[in-house]
XYZ file of C-alpha atoms in Angstrom:
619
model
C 88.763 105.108 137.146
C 87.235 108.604 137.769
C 86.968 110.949 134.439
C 89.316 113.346 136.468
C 91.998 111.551 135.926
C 92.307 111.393 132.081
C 90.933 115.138 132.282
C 93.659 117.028 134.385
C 94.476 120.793 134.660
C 97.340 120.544 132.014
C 94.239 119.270 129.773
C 91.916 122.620 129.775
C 91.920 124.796 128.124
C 89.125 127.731 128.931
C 89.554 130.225 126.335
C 90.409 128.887 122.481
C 91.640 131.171 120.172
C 90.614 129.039 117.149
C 88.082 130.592 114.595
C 87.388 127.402 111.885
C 87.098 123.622 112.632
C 91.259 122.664 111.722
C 92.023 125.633 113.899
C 90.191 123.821 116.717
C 91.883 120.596 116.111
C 94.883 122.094 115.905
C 94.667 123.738 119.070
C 93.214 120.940 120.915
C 96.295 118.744 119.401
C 98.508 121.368 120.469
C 97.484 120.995 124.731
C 97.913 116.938 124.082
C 101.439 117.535 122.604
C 101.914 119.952 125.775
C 100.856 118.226 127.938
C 103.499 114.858 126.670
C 100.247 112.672 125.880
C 101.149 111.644 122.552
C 104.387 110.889 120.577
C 103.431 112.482 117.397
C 101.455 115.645 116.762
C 101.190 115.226 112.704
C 100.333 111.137 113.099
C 97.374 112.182 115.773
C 96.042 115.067 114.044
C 95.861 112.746 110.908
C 93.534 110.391 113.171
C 91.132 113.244 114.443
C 90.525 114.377 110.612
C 90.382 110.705 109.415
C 87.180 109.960 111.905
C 86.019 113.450 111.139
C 85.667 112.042 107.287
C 83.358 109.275 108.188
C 80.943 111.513 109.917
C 81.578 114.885 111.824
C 81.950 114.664 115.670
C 80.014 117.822 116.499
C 77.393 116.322 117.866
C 75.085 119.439 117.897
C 73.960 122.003 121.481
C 76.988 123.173 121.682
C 79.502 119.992 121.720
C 82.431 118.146 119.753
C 83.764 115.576 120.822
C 87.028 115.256 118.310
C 88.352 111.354 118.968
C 90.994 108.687 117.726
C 92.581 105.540 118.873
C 95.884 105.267 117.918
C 99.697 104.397 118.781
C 100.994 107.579 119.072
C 99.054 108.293 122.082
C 101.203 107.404 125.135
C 98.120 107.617 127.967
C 94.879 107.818 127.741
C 94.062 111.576 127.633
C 90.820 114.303 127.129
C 90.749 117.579 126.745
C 88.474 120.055 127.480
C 88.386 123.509 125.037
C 86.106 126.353 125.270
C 85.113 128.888 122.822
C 82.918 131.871 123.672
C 82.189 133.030 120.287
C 81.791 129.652 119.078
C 83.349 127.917 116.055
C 81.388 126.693 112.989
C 82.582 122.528 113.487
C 79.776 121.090 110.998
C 77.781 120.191 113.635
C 74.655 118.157 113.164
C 72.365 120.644 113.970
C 74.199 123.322 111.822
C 74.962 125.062 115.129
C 78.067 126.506 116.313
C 80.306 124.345 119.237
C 81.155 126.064 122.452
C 82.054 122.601 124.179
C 84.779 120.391 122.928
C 86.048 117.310 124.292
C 88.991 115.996 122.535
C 89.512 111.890 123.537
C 92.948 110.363 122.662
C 92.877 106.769 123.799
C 96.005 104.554 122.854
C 95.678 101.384 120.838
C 95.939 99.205 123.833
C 93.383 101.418 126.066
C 92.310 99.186 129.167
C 88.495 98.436 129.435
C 88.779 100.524 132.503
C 90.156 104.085 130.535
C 87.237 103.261 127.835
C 84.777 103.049 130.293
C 85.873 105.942 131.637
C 85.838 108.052 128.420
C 82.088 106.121 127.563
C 81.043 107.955 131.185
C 82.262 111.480 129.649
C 79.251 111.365 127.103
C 76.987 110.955 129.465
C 77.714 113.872 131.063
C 77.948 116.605 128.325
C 74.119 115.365 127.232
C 73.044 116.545 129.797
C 72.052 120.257 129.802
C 72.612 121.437 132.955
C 76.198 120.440 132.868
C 76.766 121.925 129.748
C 75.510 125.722 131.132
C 77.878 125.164 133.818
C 80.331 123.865 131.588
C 79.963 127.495 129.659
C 80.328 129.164 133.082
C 83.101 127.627 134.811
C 85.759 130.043 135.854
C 88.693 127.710 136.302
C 90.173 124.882 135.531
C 89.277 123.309 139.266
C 86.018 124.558 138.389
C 85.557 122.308 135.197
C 86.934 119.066 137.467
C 84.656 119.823 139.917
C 81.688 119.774 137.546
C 82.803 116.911 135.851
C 83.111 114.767 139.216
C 79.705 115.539 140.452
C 78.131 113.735 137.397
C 80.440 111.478 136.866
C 78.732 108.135 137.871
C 79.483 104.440 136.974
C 76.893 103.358 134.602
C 74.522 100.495 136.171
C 73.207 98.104 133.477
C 69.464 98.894 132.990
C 66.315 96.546 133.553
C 62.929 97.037 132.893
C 60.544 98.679 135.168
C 58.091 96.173 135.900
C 55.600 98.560 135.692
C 52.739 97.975 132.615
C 54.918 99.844 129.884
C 56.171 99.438 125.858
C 59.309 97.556 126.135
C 61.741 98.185 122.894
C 65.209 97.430 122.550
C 67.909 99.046 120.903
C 72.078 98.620 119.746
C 74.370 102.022 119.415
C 77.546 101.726 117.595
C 80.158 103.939 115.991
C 83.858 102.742 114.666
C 85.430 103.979 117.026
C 83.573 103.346 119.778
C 84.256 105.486 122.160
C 81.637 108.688 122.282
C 78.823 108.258 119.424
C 77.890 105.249 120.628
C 77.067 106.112 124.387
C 75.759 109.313 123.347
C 73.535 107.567 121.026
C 72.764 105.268 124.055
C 71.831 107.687 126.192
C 69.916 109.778 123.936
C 67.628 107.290 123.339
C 66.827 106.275 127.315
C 66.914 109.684 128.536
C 64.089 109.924 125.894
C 62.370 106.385 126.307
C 62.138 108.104 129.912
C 60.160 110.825 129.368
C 57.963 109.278 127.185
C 57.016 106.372 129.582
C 58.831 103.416 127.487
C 61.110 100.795 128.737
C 64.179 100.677 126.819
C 67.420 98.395 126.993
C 70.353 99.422 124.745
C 73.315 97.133 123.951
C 76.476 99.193 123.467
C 78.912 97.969 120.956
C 82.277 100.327 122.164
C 85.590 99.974 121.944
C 86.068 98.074 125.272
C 83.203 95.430 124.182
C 79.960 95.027 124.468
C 77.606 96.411 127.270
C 74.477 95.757 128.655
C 74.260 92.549 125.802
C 70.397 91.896 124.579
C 69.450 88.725 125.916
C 67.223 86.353 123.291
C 64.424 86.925 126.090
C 64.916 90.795 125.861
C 64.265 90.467 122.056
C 61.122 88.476 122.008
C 59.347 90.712 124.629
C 60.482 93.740 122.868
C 57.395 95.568 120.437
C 60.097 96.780 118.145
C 63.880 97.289 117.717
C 66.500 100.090 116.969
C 69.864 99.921 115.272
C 71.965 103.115 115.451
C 74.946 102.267 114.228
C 77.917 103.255 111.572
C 79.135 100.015 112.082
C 78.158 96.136 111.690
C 75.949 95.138 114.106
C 75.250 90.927 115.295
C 71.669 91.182 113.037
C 70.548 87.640 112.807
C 69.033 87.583 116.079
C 66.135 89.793 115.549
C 64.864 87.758 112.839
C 61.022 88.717 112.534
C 61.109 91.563 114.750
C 60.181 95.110 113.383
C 63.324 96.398 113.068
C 64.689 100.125 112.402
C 68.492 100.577 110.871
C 69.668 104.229 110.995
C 72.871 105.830 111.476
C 74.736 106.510 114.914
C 73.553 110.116 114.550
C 69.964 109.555 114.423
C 70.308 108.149 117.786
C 71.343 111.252 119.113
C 69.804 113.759 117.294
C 65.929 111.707 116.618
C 65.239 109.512 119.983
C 62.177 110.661 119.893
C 60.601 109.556 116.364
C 63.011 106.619 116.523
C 61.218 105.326 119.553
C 58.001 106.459 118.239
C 57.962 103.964 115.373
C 59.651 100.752 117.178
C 56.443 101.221 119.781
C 54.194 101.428 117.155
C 55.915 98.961 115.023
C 56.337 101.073 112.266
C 58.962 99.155 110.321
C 59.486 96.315 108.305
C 60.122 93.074 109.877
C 64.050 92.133 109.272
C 64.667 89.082 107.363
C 67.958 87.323 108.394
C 69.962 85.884 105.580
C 72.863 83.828 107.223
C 75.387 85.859 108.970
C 75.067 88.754 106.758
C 74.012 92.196 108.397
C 70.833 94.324 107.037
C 71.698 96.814 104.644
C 71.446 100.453 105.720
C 68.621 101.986 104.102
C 70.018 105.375 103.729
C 73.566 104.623 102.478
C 71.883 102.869 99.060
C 69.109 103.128 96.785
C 65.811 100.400 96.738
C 66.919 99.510 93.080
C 70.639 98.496 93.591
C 69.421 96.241 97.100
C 66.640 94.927 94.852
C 69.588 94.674 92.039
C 72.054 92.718 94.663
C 69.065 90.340 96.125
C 68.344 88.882 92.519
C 72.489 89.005 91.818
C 73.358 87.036 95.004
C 70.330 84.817 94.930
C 71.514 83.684 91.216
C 75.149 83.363 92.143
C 75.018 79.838 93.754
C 73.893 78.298 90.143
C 76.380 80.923 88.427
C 79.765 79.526 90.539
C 78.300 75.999 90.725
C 77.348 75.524 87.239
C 79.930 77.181 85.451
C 82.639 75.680 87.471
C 81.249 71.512 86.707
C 81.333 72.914 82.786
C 84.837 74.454 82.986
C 85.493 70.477 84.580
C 83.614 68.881 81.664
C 86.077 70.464 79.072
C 88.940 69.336 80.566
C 87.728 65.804 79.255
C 87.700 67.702 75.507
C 85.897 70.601 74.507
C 83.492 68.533 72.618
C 84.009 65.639 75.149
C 79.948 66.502 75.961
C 78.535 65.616 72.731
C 77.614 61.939 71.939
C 78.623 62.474 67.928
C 82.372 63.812 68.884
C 84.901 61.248 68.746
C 86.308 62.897 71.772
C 83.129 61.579 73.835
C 83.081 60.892 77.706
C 79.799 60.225 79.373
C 81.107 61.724 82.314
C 81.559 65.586 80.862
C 77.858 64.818 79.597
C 76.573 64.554 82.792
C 78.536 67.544 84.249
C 77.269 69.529 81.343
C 73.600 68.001 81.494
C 74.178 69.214 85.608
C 75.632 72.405 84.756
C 74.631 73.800 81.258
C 71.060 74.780 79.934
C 69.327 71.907 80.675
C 70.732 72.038 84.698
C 71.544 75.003 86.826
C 72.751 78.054 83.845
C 69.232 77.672 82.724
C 67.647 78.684 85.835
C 70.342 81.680 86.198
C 67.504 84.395 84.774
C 64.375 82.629 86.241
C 66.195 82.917 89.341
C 67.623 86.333 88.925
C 64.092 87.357 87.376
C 61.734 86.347 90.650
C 64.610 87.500 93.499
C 64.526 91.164 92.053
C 60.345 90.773 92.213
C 60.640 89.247 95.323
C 62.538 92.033 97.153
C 60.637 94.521 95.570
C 56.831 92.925 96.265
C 57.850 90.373 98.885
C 56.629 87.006 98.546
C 53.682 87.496 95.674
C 56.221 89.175 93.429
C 58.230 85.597 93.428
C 55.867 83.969 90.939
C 55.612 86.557 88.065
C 59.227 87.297 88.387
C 59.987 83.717 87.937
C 57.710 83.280 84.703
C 59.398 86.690 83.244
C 62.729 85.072 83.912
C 61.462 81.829 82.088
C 59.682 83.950 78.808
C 63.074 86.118 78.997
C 65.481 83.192 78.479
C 63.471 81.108 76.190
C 62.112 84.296 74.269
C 65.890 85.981 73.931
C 65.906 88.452 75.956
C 68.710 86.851 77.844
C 70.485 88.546 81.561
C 69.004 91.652 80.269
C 65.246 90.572 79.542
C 66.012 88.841 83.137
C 66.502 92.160 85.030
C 63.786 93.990 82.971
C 60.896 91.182 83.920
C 62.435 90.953 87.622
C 61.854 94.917 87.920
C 58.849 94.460 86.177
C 56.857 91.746 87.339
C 58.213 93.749 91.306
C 56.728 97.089 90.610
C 53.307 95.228 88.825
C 52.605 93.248 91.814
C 53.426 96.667 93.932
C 50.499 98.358 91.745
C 47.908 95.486 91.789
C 48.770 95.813 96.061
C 47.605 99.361 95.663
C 44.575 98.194 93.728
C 43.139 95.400 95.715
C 43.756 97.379 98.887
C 40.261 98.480 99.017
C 38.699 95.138 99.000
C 36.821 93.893 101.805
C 38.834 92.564 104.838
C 37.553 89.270 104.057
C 38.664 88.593 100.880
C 42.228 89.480 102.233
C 43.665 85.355 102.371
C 42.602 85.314 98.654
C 44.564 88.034 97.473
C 48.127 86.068 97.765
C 47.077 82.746 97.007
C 45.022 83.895 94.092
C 44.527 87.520 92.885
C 48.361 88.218 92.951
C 49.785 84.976 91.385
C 46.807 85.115 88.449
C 47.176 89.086 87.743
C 50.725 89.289 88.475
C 51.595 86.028 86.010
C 49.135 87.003 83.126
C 50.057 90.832 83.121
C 54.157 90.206 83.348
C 53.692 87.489 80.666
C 51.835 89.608 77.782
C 54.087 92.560 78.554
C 57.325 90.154 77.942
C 55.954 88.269 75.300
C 54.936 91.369 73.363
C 56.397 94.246 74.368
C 59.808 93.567 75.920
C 61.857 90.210 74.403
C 62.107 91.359 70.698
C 63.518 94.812 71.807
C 65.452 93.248 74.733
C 66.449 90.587 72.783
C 68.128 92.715 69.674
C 69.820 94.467 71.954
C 71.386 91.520 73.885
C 72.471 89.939 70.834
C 73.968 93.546 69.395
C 76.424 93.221 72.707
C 77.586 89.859 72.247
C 78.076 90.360 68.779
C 80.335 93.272 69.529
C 82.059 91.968 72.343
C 82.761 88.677 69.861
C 83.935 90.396 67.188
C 86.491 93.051 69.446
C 89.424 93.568 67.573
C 92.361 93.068 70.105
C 92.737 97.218 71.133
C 89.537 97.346 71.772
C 89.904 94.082 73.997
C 92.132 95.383 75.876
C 90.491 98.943 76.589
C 87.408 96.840 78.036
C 89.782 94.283 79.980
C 91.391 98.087 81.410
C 88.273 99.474 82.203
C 86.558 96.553 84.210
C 89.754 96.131 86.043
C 89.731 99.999 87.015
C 85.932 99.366 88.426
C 86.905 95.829 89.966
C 89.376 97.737 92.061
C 87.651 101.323 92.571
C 85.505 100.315 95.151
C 86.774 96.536 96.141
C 83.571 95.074 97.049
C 81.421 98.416 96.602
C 78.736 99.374 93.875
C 81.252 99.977 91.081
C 82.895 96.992 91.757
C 79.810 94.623 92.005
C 78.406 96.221 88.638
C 81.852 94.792 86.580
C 80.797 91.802 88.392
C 77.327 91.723 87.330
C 78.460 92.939 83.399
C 80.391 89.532 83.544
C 77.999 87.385 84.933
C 75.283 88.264 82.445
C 77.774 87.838 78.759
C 78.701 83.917 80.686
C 74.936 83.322 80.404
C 75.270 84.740 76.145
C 78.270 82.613 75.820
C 80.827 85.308 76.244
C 83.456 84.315 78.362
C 86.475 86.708 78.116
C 85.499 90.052 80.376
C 84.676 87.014 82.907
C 88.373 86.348 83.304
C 89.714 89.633 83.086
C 87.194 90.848 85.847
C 88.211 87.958 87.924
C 92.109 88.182 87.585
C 91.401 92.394 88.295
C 89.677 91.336 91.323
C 92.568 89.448 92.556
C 95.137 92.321 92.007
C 94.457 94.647 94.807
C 94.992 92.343 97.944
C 98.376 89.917 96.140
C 99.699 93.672 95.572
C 99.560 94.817 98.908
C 100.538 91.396 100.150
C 103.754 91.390 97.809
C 104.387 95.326 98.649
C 104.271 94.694 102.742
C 106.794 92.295 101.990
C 109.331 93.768 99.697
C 109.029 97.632 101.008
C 108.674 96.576 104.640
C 110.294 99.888 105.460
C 107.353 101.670 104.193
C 104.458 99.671 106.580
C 104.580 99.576 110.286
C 104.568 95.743 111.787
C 100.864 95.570 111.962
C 100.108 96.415 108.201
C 103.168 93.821 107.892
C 101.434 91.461 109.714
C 97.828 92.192 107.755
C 99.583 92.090 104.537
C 100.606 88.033 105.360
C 96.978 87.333 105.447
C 95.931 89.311 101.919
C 98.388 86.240 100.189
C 95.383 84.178 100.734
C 92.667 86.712 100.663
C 93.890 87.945 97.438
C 94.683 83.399 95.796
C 91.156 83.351 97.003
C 89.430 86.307 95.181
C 88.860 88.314 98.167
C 89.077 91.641 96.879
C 87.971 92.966 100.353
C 90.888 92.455 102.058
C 92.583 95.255 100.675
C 90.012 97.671 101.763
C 91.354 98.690 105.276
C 94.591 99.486 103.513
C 92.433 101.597 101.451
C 90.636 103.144 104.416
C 93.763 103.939 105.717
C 95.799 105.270 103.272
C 93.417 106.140 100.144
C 94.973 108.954 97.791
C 97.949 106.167 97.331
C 96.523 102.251 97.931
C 93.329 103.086 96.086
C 95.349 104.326 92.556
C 97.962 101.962 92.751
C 95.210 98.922 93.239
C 93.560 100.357 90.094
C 97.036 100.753 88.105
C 97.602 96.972 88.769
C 93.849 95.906 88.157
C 93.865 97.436 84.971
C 96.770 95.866 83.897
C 95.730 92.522 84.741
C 92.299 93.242 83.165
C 94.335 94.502 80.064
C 96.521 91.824 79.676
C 93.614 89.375 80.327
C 92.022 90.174 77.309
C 94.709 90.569 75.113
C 95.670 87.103 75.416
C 92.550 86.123 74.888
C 91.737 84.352 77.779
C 87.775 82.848 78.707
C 86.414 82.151 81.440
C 82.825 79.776 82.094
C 83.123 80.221 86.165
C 82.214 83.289 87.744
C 84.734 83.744 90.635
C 88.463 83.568 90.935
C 90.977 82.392 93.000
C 93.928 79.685 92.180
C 91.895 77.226 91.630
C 90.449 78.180 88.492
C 93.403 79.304 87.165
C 93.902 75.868 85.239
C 90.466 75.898 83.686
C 90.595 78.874 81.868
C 90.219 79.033 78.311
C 93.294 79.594 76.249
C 96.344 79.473 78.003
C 96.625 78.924 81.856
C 100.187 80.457 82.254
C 99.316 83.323 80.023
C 96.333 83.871 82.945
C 98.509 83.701 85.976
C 101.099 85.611 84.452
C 98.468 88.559 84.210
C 97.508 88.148 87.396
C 101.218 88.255 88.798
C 101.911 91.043 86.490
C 99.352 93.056 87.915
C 99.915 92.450 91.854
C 103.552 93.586 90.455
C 102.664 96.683 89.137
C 100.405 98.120 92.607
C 103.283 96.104 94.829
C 106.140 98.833 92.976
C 103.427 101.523 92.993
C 102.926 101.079 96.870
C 106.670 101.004 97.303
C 106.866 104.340 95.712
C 104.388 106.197 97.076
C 103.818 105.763 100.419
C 106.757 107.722 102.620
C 108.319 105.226 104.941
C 106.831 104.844 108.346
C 108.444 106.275 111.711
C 110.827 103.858 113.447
């Protein structure tokens, strides 16, 4: 399919009269509705500004490229604006845009119209289209130019020749401009500096130009431009860049730069999970998360074989008890101090040291975590001798660097692990635990002795955080306040963080299916699914009801979560395993029914809140 024919004469527009960047949507909507390319002018426009929110579309020299997928579209369409005096669209490079190329491309778009639109980005990087772009006189003019360059894109191969060979992935959520820009900004580049690149774009019609395993291992080094998750386990050891779509196209150059001269840290694959992006978080919250998820497995496993234990008797564990069953002794032997909960701050301790130093951190954070539990200090002394023993190691790096190149093999195996040990030890032993350890005990004192008001305000307030973010920082710091009070014995904000948790998915489950009036068949359809997501503490599946529609899911989710956080803790209610779902329901502490009744209440309470707010969706 040629360009030409999404681009038409009804779809150009040479002289804009807009002066600001909603004036310019506008406008652009405006020829679309004109023109009888889409069913709904308010629905669209809502689109455009919802992918202008996750990062602005002016790309910078001169172009934006507004874009949405979406049902009200009838055809795939583009349309090409001009402005001579410019318009100020937030464009990357703080420039004004004189270019814009407005994509609407329905929900079912053909591989063959999104290859077509892909094709269009090509063209406006180029500079020499652009000028004529500026100077076209007509609207056959503009077609004219545009069918010159418009080319079907041949899948790239390297050279041959004696050259760098790097590799690279664009992607954007949409998938449909950034990510070919991106692409092309980065081999127009690799070009002219006399490197041989192959990118894999990750679009809306599928993949392109996929990175074969043998494309990987040759490559020196390998870019990931991308707003969007990215297949990362495959370049497991390889020097390995993460940066935003944007960075593509506006920094080929010093992108390329450091994958040649492998100039990045080699990526570490953990399962199926993707690498974090470096620039949407800070070092101490990944370092934070590595020691959190690393301790989790002993967290769920152990707490969840001593919740079983007490269903033989609370006391069923001890030998002296009447009530004594050798088989809850041996699931609290497996699961209680003596099994995994007392490796839960070793564990926690030497995963924060060893993202922070890499592997000779492991060792001193490890013996922290050890002095830290058995010296008082508890989840808190944990994290302090896990940030400590990182940053220690870091310095005695810095220290030893000057040491002759062959002395370097006895660095790890015996400077680090004898300096590292000795210095994180006296600083725990004497400096941090009595401190640490006050402290710790001054919180689960208070938290014991809350009256039942106070209770409740807590249970409110984790459940607000559980269901701010639903899965983000906020959310994952509730998570983390909970963890640490089940390893001082303090079970209640457990269960109120966990029922909280559940609240925003069962809520927009139950609202899809009582106020169907008010979600169109697809959210219907989605909201089936959160049932389970939601009985099986996936918080997460609410979030692209959130994306979607935040000013009303994101309050109502918290309205509910609170409640159920509330309501949590006024009955009293403990839980020893850290994660939700049905199936703990029946081994709470205190009463079961009371639990699920919170957790119904809850879903309740954002399921009328939904019904409420959100305006009923166009038949």
């Amino acid at each position: 399919m040629r360009i030409t024919e999404l681009l038409t004469r009804e779809t150009i527009l040479l002289s804009m009269d807009s002066t600001s960047k909603l004036g310019a949507v506008d406008e652009l909507v405006g020829v679309l509705e004109t023109a009888g390319k889409i069913s709904d002018r308010i629905a669209f426009r809502e689109a455009i500004l919802n992918r202008e929110k996750q990062s602005t579309t002016g790309v910078g020299d001169g172009i934006a490229i507004p874009h949405a997928k979406t049902k009200v579209v009838k055809e795939a369409a583009i349309v090409f604006g001009r402005s001579l005096s410019g318009i100020d669209y937030e464009s990357l490079d703080g420039q004004k845009a004189h270019l814009f190329f407005m994509i609407a491309a329905p929900e079912g778009a053909n591989n063959t119209h999104l290859e077509a639109l892909a094709r269009l980005s090509t063209i406006f990087m180029k500079a020499e289209a652009r000028e004529k772009l500026k100077t076209a006189n007509t609207s056959d003019e503009v077609i004219e130019i545009i069918n010159s360059y418009d080319q079907e894109e041949k899948e790239e191969k390297p050279s041959g020749e004696n050259k760098k060979f790097i590799v690279a992935v664009t992607a954007c959520p949409t998938g449909i401009a950034h990510t070919y820009m991106a692409a092309d900004s980065l081999k127009a580049k690799a070009a002219e500096m006399g490197v041989d690149i192959k990118v894999e774009t990750n679009g809306s019609g599928g993949a392109k130009n996929v990175l074969t395993p043998e494309d990987i291992e040759r490559a020196e080094g390998v870019i990931i431009a991308a707003d969007t998750k990215v297949d990362m386990v495959r370049f497991a050891g390889k020097p390995l860049i993460d940066v935003p779509v944007a960075d593509g196209i506006r920094k080929p150059k010093d992108l390329i730069e450091k994958a040649v001269k492998k100039d990045a840290p080699l990526y570490k694959a953990s399962g199926n999970v993707p690498a974090e992006k470096k620039e949407s978080r800070g070092g101490i919250y990944k370092h934070l998360m590595n020691g959190v998820s690393n301790m989790l497995p002993f967290v769920v496993g152990g707490g969840i074989l001593i919740a079983i234990s007490f269903m033989f008797g609370y006391n069923a564990f001890n030998p002296e008890d009447p009530s004594y069953h050798p088989v809850a002794k041996a699931l609290m032997d497996i699961g209680g101090g003596a099994g995994a909960f007392g490796l839960l701050v070793p564990i926690l301790a030497g995963f924060i040291a060893l993202s922070i130093a890499d592997r000779p951190g492991f060792a001193p954070g490890m013996v922290g975590g050890v002095l830290a539990a058995t010296g008082g200090g508890g989840f808190l002394g944990g994290l302090v001798a896990g940030f400590l023993a990182g940053y220690l190691v870091l310095g005695l790096k810095k220290l030893f660097a000057g040491l002759p190149a062959s002395l370097e093999g006895i660095k790890t195996i015996l400077l680090y692990p004898l300096f590292g040990i000795a210095l994180t030890g006296f600083i725990m032993l004497f400096l941090v635990n009595k401190p640490v350890g006050a402290l710790n005990q001054a919180i689960t004192d208070w938290l014991s002795g809350l009256g039942t008001g106070n209770a409740v305000l807590l249970g409110i307030v984790l459940g607000l955080m559980m269901a701010f973010d639903m899965g983000g920082p906020v959310n994952k710091a509730a998570y983390v306040f909970g963890t640490g009070l089940l390893a001082n014995g303090v079970f209640e904000p457990m269960a109120a963080i966990m029922a909280a948790g559940m609240v925003p998915p069962l809520g927009i489950a139950l609202a899809t299916t009582f106020f169907k009036n008010k979600f169109s068949k697809e959210d219907q359809d989605a909201g089936k699914a959160n049932y389970i997501m939601g009985l099986s503490f996936i918080t997460e599946g609410a979030i692209p009801f959130a994306a979607a529609d935040p000013l009303r899911v994101i309050p109502s989710a918290m309205a509910g979560a609170a409640v159920a956080g509330g309501l949590s803790m006024m009955f009293n209610i403990g839980l020893r395993a850290p994660h939700g779902g049905l199936f703990v329901v029946p081994l709470v502490d205190g009463g079961w029914l009371l639990y699920l009744a919170s957790i119904l209440i809850g879903s309740a309470v954002t399921a009328i809140l939904l019904g409420l707010l959100k305006k009923p969706v166009a038949k």
